[in-house]
Tab-separated table of C-alpha atoms in Angstrom:
chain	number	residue	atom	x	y	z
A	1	UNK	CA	24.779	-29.399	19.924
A	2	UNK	CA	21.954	-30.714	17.324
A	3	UNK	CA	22.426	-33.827	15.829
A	4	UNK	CA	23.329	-34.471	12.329
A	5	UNK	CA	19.974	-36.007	11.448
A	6	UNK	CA	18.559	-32.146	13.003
A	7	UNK	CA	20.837	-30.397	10.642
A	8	UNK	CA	19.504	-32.688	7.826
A	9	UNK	CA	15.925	-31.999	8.696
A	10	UNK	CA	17.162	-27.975	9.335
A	11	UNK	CA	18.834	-27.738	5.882
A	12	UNK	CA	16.204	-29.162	4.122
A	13	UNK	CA	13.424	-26.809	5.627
A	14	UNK	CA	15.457	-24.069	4.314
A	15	UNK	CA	15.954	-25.406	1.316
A	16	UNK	CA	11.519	-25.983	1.240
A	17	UNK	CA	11.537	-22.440	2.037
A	18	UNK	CA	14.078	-20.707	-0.383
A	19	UNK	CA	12.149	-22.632	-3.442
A	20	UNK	CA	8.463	-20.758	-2.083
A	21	UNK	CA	10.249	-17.797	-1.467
A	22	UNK	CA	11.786	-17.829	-4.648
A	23	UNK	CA	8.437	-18.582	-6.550
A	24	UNK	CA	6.849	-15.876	-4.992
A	25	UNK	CA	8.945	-13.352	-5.845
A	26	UNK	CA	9.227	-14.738	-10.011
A	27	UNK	CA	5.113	-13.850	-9.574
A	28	UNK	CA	5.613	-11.198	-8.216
A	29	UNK	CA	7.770	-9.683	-10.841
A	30	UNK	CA	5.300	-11.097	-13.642
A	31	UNK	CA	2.330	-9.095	-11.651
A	32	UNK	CA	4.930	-6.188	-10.998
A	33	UNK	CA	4.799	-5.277	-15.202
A	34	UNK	CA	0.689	-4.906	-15.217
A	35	UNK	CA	0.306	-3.272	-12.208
A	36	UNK	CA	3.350	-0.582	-12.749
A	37	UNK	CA	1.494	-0.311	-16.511
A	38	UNK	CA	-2.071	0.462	-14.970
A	39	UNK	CA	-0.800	2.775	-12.427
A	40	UNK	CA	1.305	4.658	-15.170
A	41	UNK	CA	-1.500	4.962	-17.453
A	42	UNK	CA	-3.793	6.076	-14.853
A	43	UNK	CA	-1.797	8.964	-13.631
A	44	UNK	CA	-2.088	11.142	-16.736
A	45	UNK	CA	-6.069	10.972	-16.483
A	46	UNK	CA	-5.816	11.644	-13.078
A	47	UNK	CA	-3.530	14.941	-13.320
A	48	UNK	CA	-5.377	16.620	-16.248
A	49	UNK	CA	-8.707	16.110	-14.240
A	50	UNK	CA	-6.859	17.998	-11.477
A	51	UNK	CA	-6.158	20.566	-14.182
A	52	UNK	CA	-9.417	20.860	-15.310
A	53	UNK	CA	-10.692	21.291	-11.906
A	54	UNK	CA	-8.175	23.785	-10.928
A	55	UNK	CA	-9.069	25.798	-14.303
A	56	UNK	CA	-12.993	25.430	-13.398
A	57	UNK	CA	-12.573	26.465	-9.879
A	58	UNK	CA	-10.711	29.267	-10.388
A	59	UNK	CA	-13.906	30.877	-11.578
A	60	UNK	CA	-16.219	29.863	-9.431
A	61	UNK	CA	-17.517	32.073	-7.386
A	62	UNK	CA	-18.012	32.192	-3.130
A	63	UNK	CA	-19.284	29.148	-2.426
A	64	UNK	CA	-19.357	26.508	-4.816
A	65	UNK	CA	-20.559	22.603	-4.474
A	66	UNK	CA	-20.077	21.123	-1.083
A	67	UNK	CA	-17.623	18.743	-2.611
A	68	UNK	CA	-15.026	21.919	-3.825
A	69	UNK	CA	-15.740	24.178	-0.611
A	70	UNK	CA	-17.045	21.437	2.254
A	71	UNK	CA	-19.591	22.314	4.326
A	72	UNK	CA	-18.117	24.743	6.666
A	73	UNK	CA	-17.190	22.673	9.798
A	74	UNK	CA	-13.960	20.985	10.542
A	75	UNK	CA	-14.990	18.724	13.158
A	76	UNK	CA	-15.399	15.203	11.795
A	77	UNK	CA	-12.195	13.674	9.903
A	78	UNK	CA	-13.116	10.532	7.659
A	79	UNK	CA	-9.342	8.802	6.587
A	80	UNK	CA	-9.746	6.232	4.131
A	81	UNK	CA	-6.764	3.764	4.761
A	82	UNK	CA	-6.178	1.714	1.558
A	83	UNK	CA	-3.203	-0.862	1.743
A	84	UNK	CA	-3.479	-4.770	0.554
A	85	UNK	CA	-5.032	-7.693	1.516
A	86	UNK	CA	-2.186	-9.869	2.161
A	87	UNK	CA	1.534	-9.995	3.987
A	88	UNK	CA	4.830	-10.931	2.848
A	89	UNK	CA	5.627	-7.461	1.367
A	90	UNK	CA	7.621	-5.910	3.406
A	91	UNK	CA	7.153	-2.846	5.240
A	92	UNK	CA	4.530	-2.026	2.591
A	93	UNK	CA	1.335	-1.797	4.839
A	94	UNK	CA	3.025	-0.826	7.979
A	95	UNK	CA	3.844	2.512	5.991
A	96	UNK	CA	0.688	3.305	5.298
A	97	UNK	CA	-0.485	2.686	8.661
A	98	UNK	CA	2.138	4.613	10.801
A	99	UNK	CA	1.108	7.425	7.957
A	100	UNK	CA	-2.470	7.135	9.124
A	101	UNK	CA	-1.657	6.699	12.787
A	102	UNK	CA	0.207	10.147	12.897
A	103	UNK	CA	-2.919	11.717	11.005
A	104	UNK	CA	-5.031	10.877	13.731
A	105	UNK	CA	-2.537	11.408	16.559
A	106	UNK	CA	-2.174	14.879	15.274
A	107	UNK	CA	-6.036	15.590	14.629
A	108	UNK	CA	-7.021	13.793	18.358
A	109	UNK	CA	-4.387	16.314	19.593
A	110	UNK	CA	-6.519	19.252	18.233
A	111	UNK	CA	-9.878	17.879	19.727
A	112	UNK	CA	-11.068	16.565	16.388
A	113	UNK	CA	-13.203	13.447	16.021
A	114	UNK	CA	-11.719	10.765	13.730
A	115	UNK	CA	-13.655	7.799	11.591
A	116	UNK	CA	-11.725	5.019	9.853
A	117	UNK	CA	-12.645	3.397	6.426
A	118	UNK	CA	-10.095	0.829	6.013
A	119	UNK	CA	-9.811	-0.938	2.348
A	120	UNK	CA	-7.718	-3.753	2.713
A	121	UNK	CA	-7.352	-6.517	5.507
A	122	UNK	CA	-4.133	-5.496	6.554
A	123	UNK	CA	-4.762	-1.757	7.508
A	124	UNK	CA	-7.957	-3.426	9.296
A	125	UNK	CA	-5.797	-5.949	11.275
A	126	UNK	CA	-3.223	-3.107	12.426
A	127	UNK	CA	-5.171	0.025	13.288
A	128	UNK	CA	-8.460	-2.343	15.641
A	129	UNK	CA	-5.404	-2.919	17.771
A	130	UNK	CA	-5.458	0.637	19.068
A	131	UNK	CA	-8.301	2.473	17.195
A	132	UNK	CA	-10.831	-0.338	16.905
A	133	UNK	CA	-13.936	1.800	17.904
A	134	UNK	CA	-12.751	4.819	15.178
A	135	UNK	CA	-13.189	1.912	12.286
A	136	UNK	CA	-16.674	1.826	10.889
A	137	UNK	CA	-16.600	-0.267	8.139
A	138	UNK	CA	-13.934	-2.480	6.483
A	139	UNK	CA	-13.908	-2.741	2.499
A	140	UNK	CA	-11.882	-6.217	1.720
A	141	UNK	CA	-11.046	-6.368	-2.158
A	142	UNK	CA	-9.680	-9.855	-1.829
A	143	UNK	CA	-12.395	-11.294	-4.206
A	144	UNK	CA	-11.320	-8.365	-6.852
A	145	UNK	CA	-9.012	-10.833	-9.065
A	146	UNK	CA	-8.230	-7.470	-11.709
A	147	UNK	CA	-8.629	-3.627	-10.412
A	148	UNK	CA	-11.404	-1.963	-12.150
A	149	UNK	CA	-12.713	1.467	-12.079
A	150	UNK	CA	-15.952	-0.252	-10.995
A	151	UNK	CA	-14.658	-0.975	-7.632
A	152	UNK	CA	-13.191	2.503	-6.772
A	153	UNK	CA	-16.079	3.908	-8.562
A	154	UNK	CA	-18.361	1.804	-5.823
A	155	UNK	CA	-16.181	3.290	-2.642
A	156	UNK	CA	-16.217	6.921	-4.135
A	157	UNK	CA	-20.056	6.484	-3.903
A	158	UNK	CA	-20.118	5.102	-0.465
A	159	UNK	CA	-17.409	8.241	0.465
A	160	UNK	CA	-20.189	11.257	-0.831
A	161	UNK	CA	-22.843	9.450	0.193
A	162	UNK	CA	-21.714	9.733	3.539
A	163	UNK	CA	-20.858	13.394	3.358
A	164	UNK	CA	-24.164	14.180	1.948
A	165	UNK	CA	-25.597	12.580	5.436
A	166	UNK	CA	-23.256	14.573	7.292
A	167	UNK	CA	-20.874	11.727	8.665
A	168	UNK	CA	-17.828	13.888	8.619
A	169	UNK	CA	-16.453	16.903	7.100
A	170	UNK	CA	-12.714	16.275	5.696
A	171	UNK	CA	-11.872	12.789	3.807
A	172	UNK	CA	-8.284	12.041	3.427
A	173	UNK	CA	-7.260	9.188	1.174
A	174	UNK	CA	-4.200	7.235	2.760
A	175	UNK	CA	-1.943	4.613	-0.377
A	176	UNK	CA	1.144	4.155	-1.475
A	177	UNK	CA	2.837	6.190	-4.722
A	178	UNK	CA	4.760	3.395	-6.592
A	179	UNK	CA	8.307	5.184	-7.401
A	180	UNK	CA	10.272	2.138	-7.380
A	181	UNK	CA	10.649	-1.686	-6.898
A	182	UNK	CA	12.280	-0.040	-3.711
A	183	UNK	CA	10.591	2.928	-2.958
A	184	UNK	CA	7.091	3.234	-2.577
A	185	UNK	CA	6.271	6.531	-0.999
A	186	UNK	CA	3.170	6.557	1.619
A	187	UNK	CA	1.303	9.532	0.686
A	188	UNK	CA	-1.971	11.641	2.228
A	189	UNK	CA	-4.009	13.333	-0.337
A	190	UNK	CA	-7.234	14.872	0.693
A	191	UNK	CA	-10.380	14.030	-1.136
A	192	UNK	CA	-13.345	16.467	0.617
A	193	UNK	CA	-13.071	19.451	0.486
A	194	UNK	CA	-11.204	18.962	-3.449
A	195	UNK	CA	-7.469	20.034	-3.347
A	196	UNK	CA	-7.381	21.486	-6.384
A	197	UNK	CA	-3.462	22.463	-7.180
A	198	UNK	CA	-2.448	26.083	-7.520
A	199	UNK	CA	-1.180	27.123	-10.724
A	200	UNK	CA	0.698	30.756	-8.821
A	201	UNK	CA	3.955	28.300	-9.147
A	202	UNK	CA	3.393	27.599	-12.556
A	203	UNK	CA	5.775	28.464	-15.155
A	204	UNK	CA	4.460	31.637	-17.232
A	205	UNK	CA	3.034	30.911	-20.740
A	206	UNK	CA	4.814	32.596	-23.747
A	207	UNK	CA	2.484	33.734	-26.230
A	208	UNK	CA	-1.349	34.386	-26.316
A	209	UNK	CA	-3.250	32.384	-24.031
A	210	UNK	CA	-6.571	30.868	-24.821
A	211	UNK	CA	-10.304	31.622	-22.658
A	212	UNK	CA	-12.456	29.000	-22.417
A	213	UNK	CA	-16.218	29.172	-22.350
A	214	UNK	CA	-18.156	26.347	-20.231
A	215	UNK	CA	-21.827	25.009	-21.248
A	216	UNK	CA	-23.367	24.050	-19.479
A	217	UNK	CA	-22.165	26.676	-17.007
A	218	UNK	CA	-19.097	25.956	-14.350
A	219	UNK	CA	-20.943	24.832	-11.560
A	220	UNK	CA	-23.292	22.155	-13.743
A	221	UNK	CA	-19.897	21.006	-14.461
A	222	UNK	CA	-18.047	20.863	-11.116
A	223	UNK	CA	-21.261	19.369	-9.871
A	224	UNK	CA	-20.685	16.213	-12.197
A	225	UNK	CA	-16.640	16.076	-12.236
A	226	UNK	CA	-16.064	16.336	-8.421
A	227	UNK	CA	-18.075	12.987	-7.513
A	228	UNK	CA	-15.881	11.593	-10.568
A	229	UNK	CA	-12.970	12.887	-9.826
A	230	UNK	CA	-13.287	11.280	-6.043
A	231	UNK	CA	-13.655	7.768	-7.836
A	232	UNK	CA	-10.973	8.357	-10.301
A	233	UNK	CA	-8.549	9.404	-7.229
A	234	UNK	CA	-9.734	6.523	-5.442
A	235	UNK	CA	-8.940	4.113	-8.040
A	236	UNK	CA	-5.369	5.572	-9.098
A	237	UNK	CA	-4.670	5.081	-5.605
A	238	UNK	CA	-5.688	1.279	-5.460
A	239	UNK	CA	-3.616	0.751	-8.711
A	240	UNK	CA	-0.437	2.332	-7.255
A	241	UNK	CA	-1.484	0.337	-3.784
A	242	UNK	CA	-1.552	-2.845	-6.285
A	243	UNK	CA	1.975	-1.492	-8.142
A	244	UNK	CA	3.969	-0.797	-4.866
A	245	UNK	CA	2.394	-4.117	-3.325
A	246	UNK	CA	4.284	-6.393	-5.862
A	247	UNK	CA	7.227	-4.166	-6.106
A	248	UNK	CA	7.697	-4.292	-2.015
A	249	UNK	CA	6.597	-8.152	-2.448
A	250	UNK	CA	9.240	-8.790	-4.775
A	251	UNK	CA	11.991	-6.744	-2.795
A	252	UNK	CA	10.901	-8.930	0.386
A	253	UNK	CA	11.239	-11.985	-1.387
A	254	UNK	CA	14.258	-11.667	-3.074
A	255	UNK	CA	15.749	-10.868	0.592
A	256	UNK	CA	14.472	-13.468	1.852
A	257	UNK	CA	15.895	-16.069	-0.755
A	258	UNK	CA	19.507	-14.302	-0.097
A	259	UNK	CA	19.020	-15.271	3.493
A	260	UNK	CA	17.983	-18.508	3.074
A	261	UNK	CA	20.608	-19.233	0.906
A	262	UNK	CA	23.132	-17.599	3.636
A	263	UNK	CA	21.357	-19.924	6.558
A	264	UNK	CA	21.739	-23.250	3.986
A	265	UNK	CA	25.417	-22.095	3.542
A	266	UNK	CA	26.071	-21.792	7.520
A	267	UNK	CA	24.237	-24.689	8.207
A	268	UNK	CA	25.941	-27.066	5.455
A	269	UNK	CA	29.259	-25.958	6.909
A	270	UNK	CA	28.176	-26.613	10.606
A	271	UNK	CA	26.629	-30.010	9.515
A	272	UNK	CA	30.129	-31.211	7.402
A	273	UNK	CA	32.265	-29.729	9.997
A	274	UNK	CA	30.139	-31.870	13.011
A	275	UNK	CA	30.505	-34.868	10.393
A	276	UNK	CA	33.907	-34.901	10.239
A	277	UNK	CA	34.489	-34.191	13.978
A	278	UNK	CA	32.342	-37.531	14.519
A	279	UNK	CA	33.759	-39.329	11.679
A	280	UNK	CA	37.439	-38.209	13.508
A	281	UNK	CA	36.201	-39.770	17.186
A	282	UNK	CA	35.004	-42.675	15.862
A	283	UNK	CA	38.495	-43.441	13.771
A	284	UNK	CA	40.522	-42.446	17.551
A	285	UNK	CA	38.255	-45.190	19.536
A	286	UNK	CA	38.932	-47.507	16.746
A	287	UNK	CA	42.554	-46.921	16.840
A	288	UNK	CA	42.132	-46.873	20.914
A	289	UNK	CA	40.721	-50.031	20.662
A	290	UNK	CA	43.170	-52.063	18.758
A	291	UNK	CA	46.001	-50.665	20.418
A	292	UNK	CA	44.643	-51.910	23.569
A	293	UNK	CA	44.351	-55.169	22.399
C-alpha cells in the first residue's frame, strides 16, 4: 500500500494536471468561436461555386477540361489526407485516418496504385506506420498561425500541377465536416475528376426559369473556375479541419478534467481513510504501551 507522502505527491500531480487540462480546453473554446465562424462563412462560397459548376457543365459538351472529365485512366489514386498538427483532441485525427486507410484498402483490393499527400503531422505520423512508401510528400502547416486562402490556394497548385505531369488520375480530399463540438463527421470528397452535384433531385422551380449566356464561352470559363474551385475546396476543408480540431480538443479536455477530478476525489478518500487507519494504530500502541506499564 503507498505511503501517505505517495498519495500527497499522487494528488498533487493530478491536481498539476486538471489545472493544464482545464486551460486547454478554456483556449480551446476561445479558438472554437473563429474557427466555427470561418468554416461557416466559407461554406456558402463553396456550395454556389459547386452550383455554378454544375450549371456550366451541364452544357459542356463530350469532353471538356481534364480537370471536369480526367484524363481517361483510372489507375493512379492521389488521397490528400488533411488532419492537424497536434494531439490531445480526441479521436479527431484517428477518424480521418481509418477514413483514408479504408480508401486505400478498398482501391489496393481492385489493383489500383495509391499516392499519399498528407497535410498535417498527425496523418503523417499514423499512415508511415503501414503505408510509408505510398506517402510522397508531407505538407506541415504548423508555422500557419491564421488559415488563409493563400495556403490552400498553394496546395491546390501543387495538386494540378501534378495531374498536368501525369502523377495520378483521381484526387480525393480526406477532412473533417465540423457538425458539432461532438460530432465532427470524417468525410471523402473527390477533387479530380470535379464532382459536380446533380440537380435530377432537385426540387422543381415554379414559374419561368431564366437562360444564361456565358462570355467568354463555357469552357474559357470552366478552364479558370476548376483550378479555383480545387483551392477553394481545399481551403474549406482546412477551416472545418481547424473548426472540428478545437471542438474535439475541447470535448477531450473537458473529459479529461472530469476524470481528474474523479481520480483527486478517490485518491483524497484513500489518502484520509489510510490517515486515520495510521492515526488509529498509533493511538492502540500508545494505549498498549501504558497499560503494560
Amino acid at each position: 500500500m503507498p505511503s501517505l507522502k505517495d498519495l500527497r505527491n499522487r494528488i498533487s500531480s493530478v491536481k498539476a494536471t486538471q489545472k493544464i487540462t482545464k486551460a486547454m480546453q478554456m483556449v480551446a473554446a476561445a479558438k472554437l468561436r473563429r474557427a466555427q465562424s470561418a468554416a461557416e462563412a466559407a461554406r456558402p462560397y463553396a456550395e454556389r461555386m459547386e452550383s455554378v459548376l454544375a450549371n456550366l457543365a451541364s452544357g459542356v459538351t463530350a469532353g471538356g477540361p481534364a480537370l471536369l472529365a480526367g484524363n481517361g485512366k483510372d489507375e493512379t489514386h492521389l488521397l490528400v489526407v488533411a488532419t492537424a498538427e497536434r494531439g490531445l483532441c480526441g479521436a479527431f485525427n484517428s477518424s480521418i485516418v481509418r477514413l483514408a486507410r479504408e480508401h486505400i484498402a478498398r482501391l489496393q483490393d481492385q489493383g489500383k496504385t495509391v499516392k499519399i499527400l498528407c497535410v498535417g503531422k498527425k496523418g503523417f505520423e499514423q499512415l508511415r506506420r503501414q503505408y510509408e512508401r505510398n506517402i510522397i510528400e508531407v505538407i506541415e502547416l504548423r508555422g500557419v498561425k491564421q488559415m488563409g486562402f493563400d495556403t490552400a490556394d498553394e496546395i491546390g497548385k501543387k495538386i494540378i500541377r501534378m495531374f498536368e505531369e501525369g502523377d495520378f488520375d483521381v484526387a480525393t480530399l480526406f477532412f473533417s465536416r465540423f457538425k458539432s463540438v461532438i460530432a465532427q463527421i470524417p468525410t471523402a470528397q473527390q477533387l479530380i475528376p470535379a464532382q459536380i452535384p446533380s440537380n435530377e433531385n432537385a426540387p422543381p422551380v415554379e414559374g419561368p426559369q431564366a437562360s444564361y449566356e456565358y462570355e467568354p464561352g463555357q469552357d474559357e470559363i470552366l478552364s479558370t473556375l476548376l483550378p479555383r474551385n480545387i483551392s477553394v475546396q481545399v481551403f474549406r476543408a482546412l477551416l472545418e479541419n481547424a473548426a472540428s480540431e478545437q471542438g474535439a480538443r475541447m470535448s477531450a479536455m473537458d473529459n479529461a478534467t472530469r476524470n481528474a477530478g474523479d481520480m483527486i476525489k478517490k485518491q483524497t478518500t484513500i489518502y484520509n481513510r489510510s490517515r486515520q487507519a495510521m492515526i488509529t494504530k498509533e493511538l492502540i500502541e500508545i494505549i498498549s504501551g501504558a497499560e503494560a506499564l
